[in-house]
Coordinates of C-alpha atoms in Angstrom, one line a residue:
X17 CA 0.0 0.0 0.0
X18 CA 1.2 3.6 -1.1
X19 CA 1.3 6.9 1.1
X20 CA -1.2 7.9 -1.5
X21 CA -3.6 5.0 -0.6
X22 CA -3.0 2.7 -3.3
X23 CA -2.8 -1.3 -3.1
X24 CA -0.5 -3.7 -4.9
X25 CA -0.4 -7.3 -4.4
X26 CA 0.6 -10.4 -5.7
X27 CA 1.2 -14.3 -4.8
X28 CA 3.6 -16.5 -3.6
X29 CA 3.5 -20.1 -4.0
X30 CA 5.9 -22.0 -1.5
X31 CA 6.7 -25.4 -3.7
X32 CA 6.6 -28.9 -1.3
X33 CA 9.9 -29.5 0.0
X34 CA 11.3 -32.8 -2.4
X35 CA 11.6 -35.9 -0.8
X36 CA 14.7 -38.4 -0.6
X37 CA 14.2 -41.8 -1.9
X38 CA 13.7 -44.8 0.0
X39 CA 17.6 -46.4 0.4
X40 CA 17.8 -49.4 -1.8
X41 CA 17.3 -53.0 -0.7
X42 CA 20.6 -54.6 -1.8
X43 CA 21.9 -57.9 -1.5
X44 CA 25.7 -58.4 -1.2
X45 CA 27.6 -61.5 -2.0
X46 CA 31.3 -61.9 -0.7
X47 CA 34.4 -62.8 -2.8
X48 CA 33.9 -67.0 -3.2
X49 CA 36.5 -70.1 -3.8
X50 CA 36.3 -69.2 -7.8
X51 CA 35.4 -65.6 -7.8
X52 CA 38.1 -63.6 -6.2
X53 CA 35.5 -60.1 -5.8
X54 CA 32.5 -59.6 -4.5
X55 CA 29.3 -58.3 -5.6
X56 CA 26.1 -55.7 -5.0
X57 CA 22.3 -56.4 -6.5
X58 CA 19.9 -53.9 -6.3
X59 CA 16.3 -55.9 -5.6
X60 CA 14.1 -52.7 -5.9
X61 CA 15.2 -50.7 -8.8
X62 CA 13.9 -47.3 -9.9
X63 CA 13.9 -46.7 -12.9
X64 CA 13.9 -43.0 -12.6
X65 CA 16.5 -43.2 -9.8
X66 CA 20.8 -43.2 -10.5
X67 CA 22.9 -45.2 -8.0
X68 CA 26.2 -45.2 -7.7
X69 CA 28.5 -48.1 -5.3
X70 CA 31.7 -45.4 -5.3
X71 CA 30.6 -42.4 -3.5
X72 CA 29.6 -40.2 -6.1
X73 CA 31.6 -39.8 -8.5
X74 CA 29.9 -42.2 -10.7
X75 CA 26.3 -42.3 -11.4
X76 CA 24.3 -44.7 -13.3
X77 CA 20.7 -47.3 -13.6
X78 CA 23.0 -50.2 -13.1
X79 CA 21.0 -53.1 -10.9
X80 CA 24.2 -54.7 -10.4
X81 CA 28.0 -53.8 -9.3
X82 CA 30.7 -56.4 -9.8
X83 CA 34.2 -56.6 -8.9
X84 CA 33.9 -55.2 -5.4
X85 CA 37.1 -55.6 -3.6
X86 CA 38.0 -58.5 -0.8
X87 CA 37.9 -56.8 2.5
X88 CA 36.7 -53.3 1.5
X89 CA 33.7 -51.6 2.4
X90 CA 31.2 -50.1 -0.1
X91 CA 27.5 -48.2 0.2
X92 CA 25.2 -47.7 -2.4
X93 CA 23.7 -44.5 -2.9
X94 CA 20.6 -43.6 -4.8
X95 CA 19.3 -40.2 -6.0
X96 CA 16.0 -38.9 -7.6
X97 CA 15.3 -36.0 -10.0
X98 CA 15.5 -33.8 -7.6
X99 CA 18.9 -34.4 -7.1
X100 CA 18.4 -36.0 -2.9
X101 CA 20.2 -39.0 -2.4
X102 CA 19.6 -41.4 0.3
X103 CA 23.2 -43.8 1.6
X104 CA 22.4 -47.5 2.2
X105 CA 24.3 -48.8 5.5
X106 CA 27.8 -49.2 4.4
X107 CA 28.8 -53.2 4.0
X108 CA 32.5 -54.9 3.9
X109 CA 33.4 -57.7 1.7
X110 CA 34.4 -60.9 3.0
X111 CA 38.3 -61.9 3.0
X112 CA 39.8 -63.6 -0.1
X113 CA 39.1 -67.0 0.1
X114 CA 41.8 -69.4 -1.6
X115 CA 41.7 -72.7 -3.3
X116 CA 44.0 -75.2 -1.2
X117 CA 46.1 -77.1 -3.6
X118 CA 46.5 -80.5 -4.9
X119 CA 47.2 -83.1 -2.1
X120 CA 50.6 -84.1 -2.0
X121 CA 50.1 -88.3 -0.7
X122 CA 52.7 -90.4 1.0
X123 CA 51.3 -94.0 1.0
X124 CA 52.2 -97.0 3.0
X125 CA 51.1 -100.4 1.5
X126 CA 50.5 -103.0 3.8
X127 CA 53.3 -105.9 4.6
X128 CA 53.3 -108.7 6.4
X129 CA 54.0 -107.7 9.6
X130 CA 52.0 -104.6 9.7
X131 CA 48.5 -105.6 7.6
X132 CA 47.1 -102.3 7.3
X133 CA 48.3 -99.6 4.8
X134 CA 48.4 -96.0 5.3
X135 CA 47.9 -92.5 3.7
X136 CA 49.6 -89.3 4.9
X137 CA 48.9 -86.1 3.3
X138 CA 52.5 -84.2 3.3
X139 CA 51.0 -80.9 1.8
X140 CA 49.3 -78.7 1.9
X141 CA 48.8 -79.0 6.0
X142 CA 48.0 -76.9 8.9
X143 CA 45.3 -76.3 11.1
X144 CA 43.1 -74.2 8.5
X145 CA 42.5 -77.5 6.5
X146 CA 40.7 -80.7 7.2
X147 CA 41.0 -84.4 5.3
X148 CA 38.6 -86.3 3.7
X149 CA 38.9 -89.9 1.8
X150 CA 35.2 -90.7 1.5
X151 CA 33.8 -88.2 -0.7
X152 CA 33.3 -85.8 1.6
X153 CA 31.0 -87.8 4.1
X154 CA 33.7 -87.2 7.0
X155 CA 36.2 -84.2 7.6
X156 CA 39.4 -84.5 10.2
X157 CA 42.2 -82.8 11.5
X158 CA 44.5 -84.9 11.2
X159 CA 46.8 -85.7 7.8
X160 CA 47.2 -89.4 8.1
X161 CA 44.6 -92.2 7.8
X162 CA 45.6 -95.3 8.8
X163 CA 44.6 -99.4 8.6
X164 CA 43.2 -99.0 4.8
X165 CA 42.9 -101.0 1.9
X166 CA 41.1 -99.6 -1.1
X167 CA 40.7 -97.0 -3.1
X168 CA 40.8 -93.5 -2.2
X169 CA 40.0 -89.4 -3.4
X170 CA 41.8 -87.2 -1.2
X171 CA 40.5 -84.1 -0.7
X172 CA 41.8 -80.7 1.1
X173 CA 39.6 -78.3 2.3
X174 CA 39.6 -74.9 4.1
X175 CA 38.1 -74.0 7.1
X176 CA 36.2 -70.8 4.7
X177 CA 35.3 -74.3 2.9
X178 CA 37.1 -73.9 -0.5
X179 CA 38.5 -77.4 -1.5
X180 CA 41.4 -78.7 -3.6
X181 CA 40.8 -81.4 -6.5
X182 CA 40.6 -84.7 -5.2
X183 CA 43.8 -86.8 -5.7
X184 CA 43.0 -90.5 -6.6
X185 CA 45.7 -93.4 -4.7
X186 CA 45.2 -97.1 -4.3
X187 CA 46.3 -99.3 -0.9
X188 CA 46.3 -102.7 -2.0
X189 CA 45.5 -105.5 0.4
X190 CA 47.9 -107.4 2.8
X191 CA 49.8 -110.0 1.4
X192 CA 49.2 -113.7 1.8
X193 CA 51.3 -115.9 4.0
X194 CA 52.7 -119.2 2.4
X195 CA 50.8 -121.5 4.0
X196 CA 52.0 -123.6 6.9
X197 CA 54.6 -126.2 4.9
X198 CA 53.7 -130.3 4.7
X199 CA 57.0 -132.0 4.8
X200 CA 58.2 -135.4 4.2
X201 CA 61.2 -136.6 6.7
X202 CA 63.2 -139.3 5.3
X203 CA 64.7 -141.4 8.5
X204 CA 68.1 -142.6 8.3
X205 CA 69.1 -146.1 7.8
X206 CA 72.0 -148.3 8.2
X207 CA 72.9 -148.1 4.8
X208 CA 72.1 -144.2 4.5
X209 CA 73.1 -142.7 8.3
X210 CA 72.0 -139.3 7.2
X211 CA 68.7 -137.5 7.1
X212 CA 66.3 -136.1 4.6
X213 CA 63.2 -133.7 4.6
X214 CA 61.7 -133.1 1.6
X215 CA 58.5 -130.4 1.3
X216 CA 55.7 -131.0 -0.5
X217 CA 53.9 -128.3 -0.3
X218 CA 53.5 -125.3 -0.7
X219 CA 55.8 -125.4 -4.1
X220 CA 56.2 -122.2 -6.6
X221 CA 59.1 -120.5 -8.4
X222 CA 58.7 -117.7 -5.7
X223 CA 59.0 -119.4 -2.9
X224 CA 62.6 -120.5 -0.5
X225 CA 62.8 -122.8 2.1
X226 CA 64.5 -122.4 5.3
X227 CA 65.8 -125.0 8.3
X228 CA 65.5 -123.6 11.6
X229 CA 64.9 -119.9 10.4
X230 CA 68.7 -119.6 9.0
X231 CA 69.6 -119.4 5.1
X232 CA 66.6 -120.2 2.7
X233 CA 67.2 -121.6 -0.6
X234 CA 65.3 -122.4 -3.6
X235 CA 65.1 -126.2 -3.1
X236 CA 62.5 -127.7 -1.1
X237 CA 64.5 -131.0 -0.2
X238 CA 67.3 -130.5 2.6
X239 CA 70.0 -133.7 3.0
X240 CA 72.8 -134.7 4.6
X241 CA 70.9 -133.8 7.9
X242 CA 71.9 -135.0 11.0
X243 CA 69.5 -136.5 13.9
X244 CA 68.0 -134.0 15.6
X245 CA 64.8 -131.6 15.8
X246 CA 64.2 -129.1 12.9
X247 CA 61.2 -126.5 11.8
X248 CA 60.7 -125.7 8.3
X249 CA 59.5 -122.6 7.0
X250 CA 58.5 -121.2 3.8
X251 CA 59.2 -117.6 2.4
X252 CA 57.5 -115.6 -0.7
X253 CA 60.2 -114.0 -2.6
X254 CA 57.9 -111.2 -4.3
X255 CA 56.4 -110.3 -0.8
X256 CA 58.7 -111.5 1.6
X257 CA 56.0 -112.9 3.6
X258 CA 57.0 -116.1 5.6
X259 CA 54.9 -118.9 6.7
X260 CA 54.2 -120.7 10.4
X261 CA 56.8 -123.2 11.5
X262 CA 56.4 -127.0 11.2

């Protein structure tokens, strides 16, 4: 209003304040055994919203960021037209997790005087890993598995559970004793004073015969014995098992 009496007046709209978007629901995946980085999904996303996993300084309508870093942290921001951007909580990746590598195997096969073979896993080892020989059915500490025959997969896992290839080895089965020898003793006579023992079984290219546990040789008779008590035992060349005494 003027001194004179005179009246102006005009309008002023005040414009509803813009508001921020809703933060995004995200799901986050950590680095895994085969892919070193991890990952962001967007589950909700706008269309008409920009997000951007770096801060800022990149902006975009991707749903999805890749390659996220093994022990960082990220957020994800969104923004609407209006230019207000809402922060999601910030999130760190997981630790690197590594692939344990190929068991190294030292095997035992079985003899016979110890009937059981063995398996010892020489590397990798350490208490981050565990053992398994049975496809995964049962884990352990401990490198070694004893009293086996069979065939086995070895596998090394770590305790983030990444696992190494299996490694294939086969403990074969005790070896067989000779059996217990049958002899024939030839008595001596007045025309032949001396002693013979002949065996008759068990016979074979591979097997050596012994008097009394000293020096075996390949024939199974033994002469020119004297009178007096023996025992006769039997060995297997290509295992080196012996047999009972008789």
């Amino acid at each position: 209003k003027s001194p004179q009496g005179c009246v102006v007046s005009d309008i002023a709209i005040i414009s509803t304040a813009p508001t921020s978007p809703e933060a995004p629901e995200l799901t986050w995946n950590d680095p895994s055994c085969t892919v070193k980085t991890g990952s962001v999904r967007i589950n909700n996303p706008n269309p008409q919203y920009q997000y951007t996993r770096d801060g800022g300084n990149n902006w975009d309508n991707q749903s999805r960021y890749l390659g996220l870093l093994a022990n960082a942290s990220y957020s994800v921001w969104v923004r609407n037209s209006a230019n207000c951007i809402t922060k999601s909580q910030t999130y760190k990746m997981g630790p690197e997790r590594i692939i344990p590598p190929d068991p190294q195997l030292e095997t035992h096969k079985p003899t016979c005087t110890v009937p059981s073979g063995m398996i010892k896993v020489i590397s990798p080892i350490g208490s981050v890993y565990r053992y398994s020989i049975d496809n995964r059915v049962n884990w352990q500490l401990s490198p070694v598995f004893p009293k086996l025959p069979g065939d086995y997969e070895i596998i090394v896992r770590t305790s983030d559970g990444c696992e190494s290839n299996p490694v294939k080895t086969t403990i074969l089965p005790a070896p067989g004793s000779p059996q217990i020898p049958k002899i024939q003793a030839v008595q001596p006579t007045c025309k032949n004073p001396e002693d013979t023992i002949r065996v008759l079984s068990p016979l074979g290219a591979q097997l050596v015969y012994s008097l009394n546990g000293t020096k075996f040789q390949k024939s199974p008779v033994f002469t020119s014995l004297i009178p007096k008590q023996y025992t006769v035992t039997v060995k297997d060349t290509t295992t080196t098992c012996t047999s009972a005494d008789t």
